[in-house]
Each structure stands twice: as structure tokens, then as C-alpha cells.
């Protein structure tokens, strides 16, 4: 809650500050104009609706995984009007295989909010967009800057990595680190070319300033980057061991039908359809 208040204070002053666009932001915007991944499906026909769907899908998921799911989703629901008739099950079915199903449930809840509160039109103001379920500070910032071309900062995992290396500051999950990175992100967010800058920094984080082997030689900001050619993460990377859970199913089927059961709410795979689950003890 405190973080949100801090961020909203920053946002409220964002457009009042006529700061000069930094060398960092100019380098990134100019790089995007020549090298940006303009062929990504959500960039081919930019709209708030398409940017919203893509940004939610891209939360914790890589671009190459998202592309087929995005294309399939948009072919079923090309706009808000079509989506407004979708059930939660329809949306979950299109999400199957993408994981993190809470995102799909939030898409369902958000489109209901848009229908009830915004006359089924995608909201246009930051404070309205951030009120939608599943939309956080960075997602709302991305929608504002890409779809509406308004100067708002973002801070997803790629942007955190680029900015923290550029400035030589810690990038971890502590509130002090996140607060500092938001401040720096805002400092570098330009007033001009916001569309190119936002997508450029996302692209550079995903392709050039990658986690293991940053390619500083071709990075447009290497001349002023504190960590250029010597990137050392300041955080200790501990290898997380994911627990393994074994689940047994019995499959009942005919040549045309498979018997499935819907999972209860508040359980793993909530609301998804699965075969009969046997005793897993
Ligand atoms: S110069 Fe290297 S470390 Fe710095 S932002 Fe570019 S790729 Fe990342």
C-alpha cells in the first residue's frame, strides 16, 4: 500500500516536470526506431485492448511463449466488445498451457469492471487502468505509454535489469531496491518518443542486456553505462528448488468424449477442467 502511494505521488508529478530527456532515453528511443521488434503481433496494430492483453500475458512469461497464445486469444476475441460476452471458462480455455491462470481470471474480472464502470470502453486514465484486476503499476504504465503515448514509467523484470546495471545499483526484491529503481525509471522516462523508449527498453532488456551474457558492444547506452563490459550482479543468485508434486488421474473416454471434472475454487488449478483425480497419498 505504501509503495502504491509512493508510486502515485511520482505519477501525479510526472507530466508536470519538464526534465530534459537523458542520454540514456535518447539512445534507447533512437535504437528502437532502427532495431525494434516491430513485428511482434501486439505491435502491428496497437490499441489499448491489445496492449492490455499482451502485457498481462507477458507477466512472468517470455515473448516467444506468449506469441501463439496472443494470436489465438485475439482471433477469438479481437476487441472488448467480443470479449464482453466471454465466460471465465472461455477465457481459461484459451489460456490453457500458458500457466499462471490467475491472470486469465483477472482478465475476466477486468472486462466485467470495464463493462460495468466504463461503458465497455477501455479506460484512458492511469488511475482508472490501475483499478482493473490484474493490472499493476508497470502494466498500467506500459498501456499508457505504448497505447496512449503518454509519458509514464514502467518497471518490469527486463527494465529493472537494464536500469540497475546502467546505474550500478542493487536489483533485488527488497522495498528499498524497488523504490530506488522506480525513482531511476521515472528519471529516465522521456517526455518525447515515449512509445519508442518504452518498447526499446523492453527489447534491450530481453535481447541485449540479457541475464547471463549482456552484449554491451552493441548496446546503444554502453558509453555511459556503469556496468558496461563488466556486469556483475550485486545480488546473490540462489538456485530455487521447486517442490515436486505427483498427481494421479484416471482417464475415462470414448472415441469422441473425455470425462472431465471442474476443479473447485480456491484449489490448485482453480476452475480448470481435469480428469478424475485419484488418491495421491
Ligand atoms: S552496456 Fe551492457 S550492462 Fe550496460 S545496459 Fe547495455 S548491455 Fe546492459
PDB file of C-alpha atoms and ligand atoms in Angstrom:
ATOM      1  CA  UNK A   1       0.000   0.000   0.000  1.00  0.00           C
ATOM      2  CA  UNK A   2       2.848   2.344   0.923  1.00  0.00           C
ATOM      3  CA  UNK A   3       4.600   1.512  -2.339  1.00  0.00           C
ATOM      4  CA  UNK A   4       1.431   2.307  -4.268  1.00  0.00           C
ATOM      5  CA  UNK A   5       1.130   5.719  -2.585  1.00  0.00           C
ATOM      6  CA  UNK A   6       4.769   6.468  -3.332  1.00  0.00           C
ATOM      7  CA  UNK A   7       4.307   5.499  -6.959  1.00  0.00           C
ATOM      8  CA  UNK A   8       1.126   7.502  -7.353  1.00  0.00           C
ATOM      9  CA  UNK A   9       2.902  10.564  -5.983  1.00  0.00           C
ATOM     10  CA  UNK A  10       5.551  10.107  -8.627  1.00  0.00           C
ATOM     11  CA  UNK A  11       2.957   9.657 -11.323  1.00  0.00           C
ATOM     12  CA  UNK A  12       0.979  12.705 -10.278  1.00  0.00           C
ATOM     13  CA  UNK A  13       4.041  14.895 -10.765  1.00  0.00           C
ATOM     14  CA  UNK A  14       5.307  13.047 -13.797  1.00  0.00           C
ATOM     15  CA  UNK A  15       3.850  15.230 -16.504  1.00  0.00           C
ATOM     16  CA  UNK A  16       4.472  18.477 -14.669  1.00  0.00           C
ATOM     17  CA  UNK A  17       8.244  18.040 -14.720  1.00  0.00           C
ATOM     18  CA  UNK A  18       9.769  19.284 -17.922  1.00  0.00           C
ATOM     19  CA  UNK A  19      13.005  17.366 -17.424  1.00  0.00           C
ATOM     20  CA  UNK A  20      15.390  17.075 -20.326  1.00  0.00           C
ATOM     21  CA  UNK A  21      15.373  13.672 -21.949  1.00  0.00           C
ATOM     22  CA  UNK A  22      18.508  11.848 -20.799  1.00  0.00           C
ATOM     23  CA  UNK A  23      21.300  10.431 -22.920  1.00  0.00           C
ATOM     24  CA  UNK A  24      20.017   7.028 -21.818  1.00  0.00           C
ATOM     25  CA  UNK A  25      16.465   7.575 -23.051  1.00  0.00           C
ATOM     26  CA  UNK A  26      17.555   9.216 -26.306  1.00  0.00           C
ATOM     27  CA  UNK A  27      19.925   6.332 -27.019  1.00  0.00           C
ATOM     28  CA  UNK A  28      17.168   3.802 -26.421  1.00  0.00           C
ATOM     29  CA  UNK A  29      14.482   5.637 -28.440  1.00  0.00           C
ATOM     30  CA  UNK A  30      16.824   6.066 -31.398  1.00  0.00           C
ATOM     31  CA  UNK A  31      17.909   2.437 -31.189  1.00  0.00           C
ATOM     32  CA  UNK A  32      14.260   1.300 -31.246  1.00  0.00           C
ATOM     33  CA  UNK A  33      13.498   3.295 -34.382  1.00  0.00           C
ATOM     34  CA  UNK A  34      16.087   1.225 -36.275  1.00  0.00           C
ATOM     35  CA  UNK A  35      16.156  -2.082 -34.423  1.00  0.00           C
ATOM     36  CA  UNK A  36      12.884  -2.535 -32.504  1.00  0.00           C
ATOM     37  CA  UNK A  37      10.918  -5.767 -32.792  1.00  0.00           C
ATOM     38  CA  UNK A  38       8.049  -4.162 -34.668  1.00  0.00           C
ATOM     39  CA  UNK A  39       6.826  -7.481 -35.986  1.00  0.00           C
ATOM     40  CA  UNK A  40       5.507  -8.634 -32.596  1.00  0.00           C
ATOM     41  CA  UNK A  41       1.750  -9.191 -33.089  1.00  0.00           C
ATOM     42  CA  UNK A  42       0.643  -6.679 -30.447  1.00  0.00           C
ATOM     43  CA  UNK A  43       2.824  -4.024 -32.083  1.00  0.00           C
ATOM     44  CA  UNK A  44       1.394  -4.474 -35.559  1.00  0.00           C
ATOM     45  CA  UNK A  45      -1.955  -2.923 -34.751  1.00  0.00           C
ATOM     46  CA  UNK A  46      -1.571  -1.037 -31.469  1.00  0.00           C
ATOM     47  CA  UNK A  47      -4.659  -0.494 -29.326  1.00  0.00           C
ATOM     48  CA  UNK A  48      -5.188  -0.236 -25.549  1.00  0.00           C
ATOM     49  CA  UNK A  49      -7.079  -3.545 -25.635  1.00  0.00           C
ATOM     50  CA  UNK A  50      -4.322  -5.447 -27.456  1.00  0.00           C
ATOM     51  CA  UNK A  51      -1.568  -3.906 -25.316  1.00  0.00           C
ATOM     52  CA  UNK A  52      -3.510  -4.843 -22.163  1.00  0.00           C
ATOM     53  CA  UNK A  53      -3.900  -8.495 -23.235  1.00  0.00           C
ATOM     54  CA  UNK A  54      -0.252  -8.739 -24.308  1.00  0.00           C
ATOM     55  CA  UNK A  55       1.085  -7.095 -21.144  1.00  0.00           C
ATOM     56  CA  UNK A  56      -0.915  -9.434 -18.899  1.00  0.00           C
ATOM     57  CA  UNK A  57       0.290 -12.459 -20.901  1.00  0.00           C
ATOM     58  CA  UNK A  58       3.881 -11.189 -20.732  1.00  0.00           C
ATOM     59  CA  UNK A  59       3.834 -11.021 -16.927  1.00  0.00           C
ATOM     60  CA  UNK A  60       6.315 -13.776 -15.905  1.00  0.00           C
ATOM     61  CA  UNK A  61       6.318 -15.246 -19.437  1.00  0.00           C
ATOM     62  CA  UNK A  62       8.715 -14.857 -22.355  1.00  0.00           C
ATOM     63  CA  UNK A  63       7.745 -13.238 -25.645  1.00  0.00           C
ATOM     64  CA  UNK A  64       8.215 -16.364 -27.763  1.00  0.00           C
ATOM     65  CA  UNK A  65       5.883 -18.356 -25.489  1.00  0.00           C
ATOM     66  CA  UNK A  66       3.246 -15.622 -25.500  1.00  0.00           C
ATOM     67  CA  UNK A  67       3.012 -15.065 -29.280  1.00  0.00           C
ATOM     68  CA  UNK A  68       0.854 -18.115 -30.225  1.00  0.00           C
ATOM     69  CA  UNK A  69      -1.410 -17.623 -27.186  1.00  0.00           C
ATOM     70  CA  UNK A  70      -1.849 -13.949 -28.009  1.00  0.00           C
ATOM     71  CA  UNK A  71      -2.702 -14.712 -31.644  1.00  0.00           C
ATOM     72  CA  UNK A  72      -5.203 -17.362 -30.631  1.00  0.00           C
ATOM     73  CA  UNK A  73      -6.801 -15.108 -27.995  1.00  0.00           C
ATOM     74  CA  UNK A  74      -7.122 -12.189 -30.423  1.00  0.00           C
ATOM     75  CA  UNK A  75      -8.575 -14.372 -33.171  1.00  0.00           C
ATOM     76  CA  UNK A  76     -11.335 -15.416 -30.719  1.00  0.00           C
ATOM     77  CA  UNK A  77     -11.725 -12.011 -29.064  1.00  0.00           C
ATOM     78  CA  UNK A  78     -10.421  -9.263 -31.387  1.00  0.00           C
ATOM     79  CA  UNK A  79     -11.868  -6.436 -29.289  1.00  0.00           C
ATOM     80  CA  UNK A  80     -13.528  -5.582 -25.982  1.00  0.00           C
ATOM     81  CA  UNK A  81     -16.995  -5.937 -27.415  1.00  0.00           C
ATOM     82  CA  UNK A  82     -16.377  -9.580 -28.346  1.00  0.00           C
ATOM     83  CA  UNK A  83     -14.611 -10.231 -25.041  1.00  0.00           C
ATOM     84  CA  UNK A  84     -17.537  -8.810 -23.102  1.00  0.00           C
ATOM     85  CA  UNK A  85     -19.581 -11.949 -23.964  1.00  0.00           C
ATOM     86  CA  UNK A  86     -16.852 -14.403 -22.863  1.00  0.00           C
ATOM     87  CA  UNK A  87     -17.329 -16.587 -19.804  1.00  0.00           C
ATOM     88  CA  UNK A  88     -14.492 -17.248 -17.369  1.00  0.00           C
ATOM     89  CA  UNK A  89     -14.327 -20.769 -18.790  1.00  0.00           C
ATOM     90  CA  UNK A  90     -13.953 -19.483 -22.367  1.00  0.00           C
ATOM     91  CA  UNK A  91     -11.003 -17.347 -21.289  1.00  0.00           C
ATOM     92  CA  UNK A  92      -9.413 -20.117 -19.222  1.00  0.00           C
ATOM     93  CA  UNK A  93      -9.692 -22.491 -22.190  1.00  0.00           C
ATOM     94  CA  UNK A  94      -7.640 -20.104 -24.351  1.00  0.00           C
ATOM     95  CA  UNK A  95      -5.127 -19.714 -21.532  1.00  0.00           C
ATOM     96  CA  UNK A  96      -4.567 -23.461 -21.154  1.00  0.00           C
ATOM     97  CA  UNK A  97      -0.835 -24.155 -21.406  1.00  0.00           C
ATOM     98  CA  UNK A  98       0.256 -20.567 -20.704  1.00  0.00           C
ATOM     99  CA  UNK A  99       0.144 -21.048 -16.918  1.00  0.00           C
ATOM    100  CA  UNK A 100      -0.401 -18.603 -14.053  1.00  0.00           C
ATOM    101  CA  UNK A 101      -4.158 -18.921 -14.517  1.00  0.00           C
ATOM    102  CA  UNK A 102      -4.925 -16.140 -12.088  1.00  0.00           C
ATOM    103  CA  UNK A 103      -4.062 -13.803 -14.974  1.00  0.00           C
ATOM    104  CA  UNK A 104      -6.894 -15.283 -17.063  1.00  0.00           C
ATOM    105  CA  UNK A 105      -9.348 -14.935 -14.180  1.00  0.00           C
ATOM    106  CA  UNK A 106      -8.252 -11.323 -13.776  1.00  0.00           C
ATOM    107  CA  UNK A 107      -8.854 -10.673 -17.484  1.00  0.00           C
ATOM    108  CA  UNK A 108     -12.396 -11.963 -16.946  1.00  0.00           C
ATOM    109  CA  UNK A 109     -12.900  -9.784 -13.832  1.00  0.00           C
ATOM    110  CA  UNK A 110     -11.359  -6.733 -15.527  1.00  0.00           C
ATOM    111  CA  UNK A 111     -13.606  -6.933 -18.584  1.00  0.00           C
ATOM    112  CA  UNK A 112     -16.608  -7.140 -16.233  1.00  0.00           C
ATOM    113  CA  UNK A 113     -15.360  -3.964 -14.489  1.00  0.00           C
ATOM    114  CA  UNK A 114     -14.880  -2.260 -17.867  1.00  0.00           C
ATOM    115  CA  UNK A 115     -18.429  -3.239 -18.815  1.00  0.00           C
ATOM    116  CA  UNK A 116     -19.911  -2.026 -15.527  1.00  0.00           C
ATOM    117  CA  UNK A 117     -17.850   1.134 -14.943  1.00  0.00           C
ATOM    118  CA  UNK A 118     -16.522   2.288 -18.297  1.00  0.00           C
ATOM    119  CA  UNK A 119     -19.379   1.664 -20.696  1.00  0.00           C
ATOM    120  CA  UNK A 120     -17.389  -1.189 -22.251  1.00  0.00           C
ATOM    121  CA  UNK A 121     -14.703   1.214 -23.477  1.00  0.00           C
ATOM    122  CA  UNK A 122     -11.109   0.675 -22.389  1.00  0.00           C
ATOM    123  CA  UNK A 123     -10.291   3.325 -19.728  1.00  0.00           C
ATOM    124  CA  UNK A 124      -7.970   6.140 -20.769  1.00  0.00           C
ATOM    125  CA  UNK A 125      -6.551   7.419 -17.463  1.00  0.00           C
ATOM    126  CA  UNK A 126      -3.769   5.850 -15.399  1.00  0.00           C
ATOM    127  CA  UNK A 127      -5.815   5.807 -12.183  1.00  0.00           C
ATOM    128  CA  UNK A 128      -8.681   4.070 -13.989  1.00  0.00           C
ATOM    129  CA  UNK A 129      -6.445   1.496 -15.656  1.00  0.00           C
ATOM    130  CA  UNK A 130      -4.657   0.601 -12.433  1.00  0.00           C
ATOM    131  CA  UNK A 131      -8.046  -0.037 -10.798  1.00  0.00           C
ATOM    132  CA  UNK A 132      -8.567  -3.060 -13.086  1.00  0.00           C
ATOM    133  CA  UNK A 133      -7.933  -6.503 -11.549  1.00  0.00           C
ATOM    134  CA  UNK A 134      -4.509  -7.882 -12.506  1.00  0.00           C
ATOM    135  CA  UNK A 135      -3.117  -4.512 -13.588  1.00  0.00           C
ATOM    136  CA  UNK A 136      -0.196  -3.219 -11.526  1.00  0.00           C
ATOM    137  CA  UNK A 137       1.956  -0.106 -11.750  1.00  0.00           C
ATOM    138  CA  UNK A 138       4.171  -1.349 -14.548  1.00  0.00           C
ATOM    139  CA  UNK A 139       1.375  -2.820 -16.671  1.00  0.00           C
ATOM    140  CA  UNK A 140      -0.648   0.404 -16.363  1.00  0.00           C
ATOM    141  CA  UNK A 141       2.476   2.420 -17.240  1.00  0.00           C
ATOM    142  CA  UNK A 142       3.062   0.255 -20.324  1.00  0.00           C
ATOM    143  CA  UNK A 143      -0.533   0.709 -21.523  1.00  0.00           C
ATOM    144  CA  UNK A 144      -0.354   4.487 -21.004  1.00  0.00           C
ATOM    145  CA  UNK A 145       2.984   4.881 -22.753  1.00  0.00           C
ATOM    146  CA  UNK A 146       2.506   2.437 -25.644  1.00  0.00           C
ATOM    147  CA  UNK A 147      -1.213   2.685 -26.384  1.00  0.00           C
ATOM    148  CA  UNK A 148      -1.822   6.327 -25.410  1.00  0.00           C
ATOM    149  CA  UNK A 149       1.745   7.644 -25.932  1.00  0.00           C
ATOM    150  CA  UNK A 150       1.736   9.418 -22.570  1.00  0.00           C
ATOM    151  CA  UNK A 151       4.893   9.709 -20.514  1.00  0.00           C
ATOM    152  CA  UNK A 152       4.656   7.069 -17.750  1.00  0.00           C
ATOM    153  CA  UNK A 153       7.443   4.899 -16.326  1.00  0.00           C
ATOM    154  CA  UNK A 154       7.459   1.101 -16.308  1.00  0.00           C
ATOM    155  CA  UNK A 155       9.459  -1.367 -14.233  1.00  0.00           C
ATOM    156  CA  UNK A 156       9.188  -4.975 -15.363  1.00  0.00           C
ATOM    157  CA  UNK A 157      11.999  -7.512 -14.875  1.00  0.00           C
ATOM    158  CA  UNK A 158      13.818  -6.504 -18.087  1.00  0.00           C
ATOM    159  CA  UNK A 159      13.663  -2.810 -17.300  1.00  0.00           C
ATOM    160  CA  UNK A 160      14.902  -3.413 -13.747  1.00  0.00           C
ATOM    161  CA  UNK A 161      17.917  -5.261 -15.118  1.00  0.00           C
ATOM    162  CA  UNK A 162      18.839  -2.595 -17.691  1.00  0.00           C
ATOM    163  CA  UNK A 163      18.429   0.340 -15.298  1.00  0.00           C
ATOM    164  CA  UNK A 164      20.170  -1.325 -12.359  1.00  0.00           C
ATOM    165  CA  UNK A 165      23.181  -2.227 -14.499  1.00  0.00           C
ATOM    166  CA  UNK A 166      23.253   1.160 -16.199  1.00  0.00           C
ATOM    167  CA  UNK A 167      23.229   2.982 -12.872  1.00  0.00           C
ATOM    168  CA  UNK A 168      25.190   0.353 -10.912  1.00  0.00           C
ATOM    169  CA  UNK A 169      22.573  -0.148  -8.217  1.00  0.00           C
ATOM    170  CA  UNK A 170      21.222  -3.213  -6.491  1.00  0.00           C
ATOM    171  CA  UNK A 171      18.404  -5.104  -8.180  1.00  0.00           C
ATOM    172  CA  UNK A 172      16.626  -7.350  -5.723  1.00  0.00           C
ATOM    173  CA  UNK A 173      13.152  -7.728  -4.271  1.00  0.00           C
ATOM    174  CA  UNK A 174      13.729  -5.504  -1.220  1.00  0.00           C
ATOM    175  CA  UNK A 175      11.433  -2.495  -0.924  1.00  0.00           C
ATOM    176  CA  UNK A 176      14.429  -0.122  -0.872  1.00  0.00           C
ATOM    177  CA  UNK A 177      15.745  -1.548  -4.148  1.00  0.00           C
ATOM    178  CA  UNK A 178      12.333  -1.388  -5.830  1.00  0.00           C
ATOM    179  CA  UNK A 179      11.801   2.168  -4.603  1.00  0.00           C
ATOM    180  CA  UNK A 180      15.187   3.246  -5.938  1.00  0.00           C
ATOM    181  CA  UNK A 181      14.575   1.553  -9.299  1.00  0.00           C
ATOM    182  CA  UNK A 182      11.185   3.250  -9.674  1.00  0.00           C
ATOM    183  CA  UNK A 183      12.864   6.602  -8.992  1.00  0.00           C
ATOM    184  CA  UNK A 184      15.503   5.903 -11.631  1.00  0.00           C
ATOM    185  CA  UNK A 185      12.937   4.610 -14.109  1.00  0.00           C
ATOM    186  CA  UNK A 186      10.971   7.809 -13.741  1.00  0.00           C
ATOM    187  CA  UNK A 187      14.133   9.900 -14.039  1.00  0.00           C
ATOM    188  CA  UNK A 188      14.895   8.315 -17.405  1.00  0.00           C
ATOM    189  CA  UNK A 189      11.332   8.221 -18.754  1.00  0.00           C
ATOM    190  CA  UNK A 190      11.334  10.752 -21.584  1.00  0.00           C
ATOM    191  CA  UNK A 191       8.659  13.277 -22.450  1.00  0.00           C
ATOM    192  CA  UNK A 192       9.278  12.741 -26.172  1.00  0.00           C
ATOM    193  CA  UNK A 193       9.285   9.451 -28.091  1.00  0.00           C
ATOM    194  CA  UNK A 194       7.730   7.603 -25.135  1.00  0.00           C
ATOM    195  CA  UNK A 195       6.308   4.904 -27.448  1.00  0.00           C
ATOM    196  CA  UNK A 196       9.755   4.099 -28.843  1.00  0.00           C
ATOM    197  CA  UNK A 197      11.523   4.397 -25.478  1.00  0.00           C
ATOM    198  CA  UNK A 198       9.176   2.047 -23.601  1.00  0.00           C
ATOM    199  CA  UNK A 199       9.318  -0.673 -26.201  1.00  0.00           C
ATOM    200  CA  UNK A 200      13.022  -0.085 -26.780  1.00  0.00           C
ATOM    201  CA  UNK A 201      13.986  -0.614 -23.140  1.00  0.00           C
ATOM    202  CA  UNK A 202      11.841  -3.756 -23.037  1.00  0.00           C
ATOM    203  CA  UNK A 203      13.570  -5.067 -26.182  1.00  0.00           C
ATOM    204  CA  UNK A 204      17.064  -4.211 -24.965  1.00  0.00           C
ATOM    205  CA  UNK A 205      16.395  -5.959 -21.648  1.00  0.00           C
ATOM    206  CA  UNK A 206      15.118  -9.047 -23.436  1.00  0.00           C
ATOM    207  CA  UNK A 207      17.749  -9.292 -26.143  1.00  0.00           C
ATOM    208  CA  UNK A 208      20.937  -7.271 -25.459  1.00  0.00           C
ATOM    209  CA  UNK A 209      21.135  -6.695 -21.709  1.00  0.00           C
ATOM    210  CA  UNK A 210      20.119 -10.285 -21.029  1.00  0.00           C
ATOM    211  CA  UNK A 211      20.580 -12.070 -17.716  1.00  0.00           C
ATOM    212  CA  UNK A 212      23.699 -14.106 -18.408  1.00  0.00           C
ATOM    213  CA  UNK A 213      25.694 -12.572 -21.238  1.00  0.00           C
ATOM    214  CA  UNK A 214      24.904  -8.914 -21.902  1.00  0.00           C
ATOM    215  CA  UNK A 215      26.105  -7.823 -25.329  1.00  0.00           C
ATOM    216  CA  UNK A 216      27.445  -4.445 -24.285  1.00  0.00           C
ATOM    217  CA  UNK A 217      29.266  -3.983 -27.570  1.00  0.00           C
ATOM    218  CA  UNK A 218      26.015  -3.475 -29.471  1.00  0.00           C
ATOM    219  CA  UNK A 219      24.117  -1.759 -26.648  1.00  0.00           C
ATOM    220  CA  UNK A 220      23.172   1.847 -27.512  1.00  0.00           C
ATOM    221  CA  UNK A 221      23.945   3.092 -23.977  1.00  0.00           C
ATOM    222  CA  UNK A 222      27.273   1.376 -23.330  1.00  0.00           C
ATOM    223  CA  UNK A 223      29.257   4.628 -23.341  1.00  0.00           C
ATOM    224  CA  UNK A 224      27.566   5.886 -20.192  1.00  0.00           C
ATOM    225  CA  UNK A 225      26.681   2.553 -18.546  1.00  0.00           C
ATOM    226  CA  UNK A 226      28.376   1.961 -15.181  1.00  0.00           C
ATOM    227  CA  UNK A 227      28.444  -1.810 -15.720  1.00  0.00           C
ATOM    228  CA  UNK A 228      29.350  -1.948 -19.413  1.00  0.00           C
ATOM    229  CA  UNK A 229      31.617  -4.895 -20.259  1.00  0.00           C
ATOM    230  CA  UNK A 230      31.875  -5.905 -16.608  1.00  0.00           C
ATOM    231  CA  UNK A 231      28.370  -6.736 -15.476  1.00  0.00           C
ATOM    232  CA  UNK A 232      28.360  -8.406 -12.127  1.00  0.00           C
ATOM    233  CA  UNK A 233      25.021  -8.888 -10.454  1.00  0.00           C
ATOM    234  CA  UNK A 234      25.056  -7.393  -6.997  1.00  0.00           C
ATOM    235  CA  UNK A 235      22.599  -9.887  -5.688  1.00  0.00           C
ATOM    236  CA  UNK A 236      23.421 -13.438  -4.718  1.00  0.00           C
ATOM    237  CA  UNK A 237      21.598 -15.738  -7.064  1.00  0.00           C
ATOM    238  CA  UNK A 238      20.388 -18.764  -5.180  1.00  0.00           C
ATOM    239  CA  UNK A 239      19.076 -21.645  -7.200  1.00  0.00           C
ATOM    240  CA  UNK A 240      15.483 -22.185  -6.239  1.00  0.00           C
ATOM    241  CA  UNK A 241      14.443 -25.794  -5.987  1.00  0.00           C
ATOM    242  CA  UNK A 242      10.816 -26.244  -6.913  1.00  0.00           C
ATOM    243  CA  UNK A 243       8.985 -28.933  -4.952  1.00  0.00           C
ATOM    244  CA  UNK A 244       7.626 -31.854  -6.985  1.00  0.00           C
ATOM    245  CA  UNK A 245       4.044 -32.958  -6.506  1.00  0.00           C
ATOM    246  CA  UNK A 246       2.834 -36.215  -8.070  1.00  0.00           C
ATOM    247  CA  UNK A 247      -0.795 -36.314  -9.145  1.00  0.00           C
ATOM    248  CA  UNK A 248      -2.574 -39.411 -10.453  1.00  0.00           C
ATOM    249  CA  UNK A 249      -5.511 -39.285 -12.828  1.00  0.00           C
ATOM    250  CA  UNK A 250      -7.895 -41.847 -14.252  1.00  0.00           C
ATOM    251  CA  UNK A 251      -8.954 -41.169 -17.789  1.00  0.00           C
ATOM    252  CA  UNK A 252     -12.447 -42.226 -18.864  1.00  0.00           C
ATOM    253  CA  UNK A 253     -13.124 -41.714 -22.568  1.00  0.00           C
ATOM    254  CA  UNK A 254     -14.963 -42.865 -25.641  1.00  0.00           C
ATOM    255  CA  UNK A 255     -13.810 -42.294 -29.201  1.00  0.00           C
ATOM    256  CA  UNK A 256     -15.378 -38.809 -29.092  1.00  0.00           C
ATOM    257  CA  UNK A 257     -15.591 -37.715 -25.472  1.00  0.00           C
ATOM    258  CA  UNK A 258     -13.370 -37.461 -22.385  1.00  0.00           C
ATOM    259  CA  UNK A 259     -14.843 -37.279 -18.888  1.00  0.00           C
ATOM    260  CA  UNK A 260     -13.566 -34.168 -17.090  1.00  0.00           C
ATOM    261  CA  UNK A 261     -14.292 -32.574 -13.729  1.00  0.00           C
ATOM    262  CA  UNK A 262     -14.133 -28.908 -12.861  1.00  0.00           C
ATOM    263  CA  UNK A 263     -11.736 -28.012 -10.026  1.00  0.00           C
ATOM    264  CA  UNK A 264     -13.221 -26.217  -7.056  1.00  0.00           C
ATOM    265  CA  UNK A 265     -12.489 -22.598  -6.316  1.00  0.00           C
ATOM    266  CA  UNK A 266      -9.524 -21.938  -4.008  1.00  0.00           C
ATOM    267  CA  UNK A 267      -7.651 -25.064  -5.081  1.00  0.00           C
ATOM    268  CA  UNK A 268      -4.640 -25.574  -7.322  1.00  0.00           C
ATOM    269  CA  UNK A 269      -5.826 -25.302 -10.970  1.00  0.00           C
ATOM    270  CA  UNK A 270      -8.914 -23.446  -9.726  1.00  0.00           C
ATOM    271  CA  UNK A 271     -11.842 -23.673 -12.177  1.00  0.00           C
ATOM    272  CA  UNK A 272      -9.895 -25.731 -14.741  1.00  0.00           C
ATOM    273  CA  UNK A 273     -11.299 -28.985 -16.178  1.00  0.00           C
ATOM    274  CA  UNK A 274      -9.199 -32.072 -15.410  1.00  0.00           C
ATOM    275  CA  UNK A 275      -9.628 -35.901 -15.499  1.00  0.00           C
ATOM    276  CA  UNK A 276     -10.715 -37.732 -12.334  1.00  0.00           C
ATOM    277  CA  UNK A 277      -8.027 -37.325  -9.691  1.00  0.00           C
ATOM    278  CA  UNK A 278      -7.319 -40.482  -7.689  1.00  0.00           C
ATOM    279  CA  UNK A 279      -5.854 -40.791  -4.220  1.00  0.00           C
ATOM    280  CA  UNK A 280      -2.391 -39.246  -4.351  1.00  0.00           C
ATOM    281  CA  UNK A 281      -1.173 -40.316  -0.931  1.00  0.00           C
TER     282      UNK A 281
HETATM  283  S1  LIG B   1      26.102  -1.545 -21.645  1.00  0.00           S
HETATM  284 FE1  LIG B   1      25.870  -3.723 -21.148  1.00  0.00          FE
HETATM  285  S2  LIG B   1      25.350  -3.795 -18.965  1.00  0.00           S
HETATM  286 FE2  LIG B   1      25.025  -1.675 -19.680  1.00  0.00          FE
HETATM  287  S3  LIG B   1      22.853  -1.589 -20.191  1.00  0.00           S
HETATM  288 FE3  LIG B   1      23.967  -2.084 -22.084  1.00  0.00          FE
HETATM  289  S4  LIG B   1      24.017  -4.342 -22.191  1.00  0.00           S
HETATM  290 FE4  LIG B   1      23.411  -3.773 -20.113  1.00  0.00          FE
END
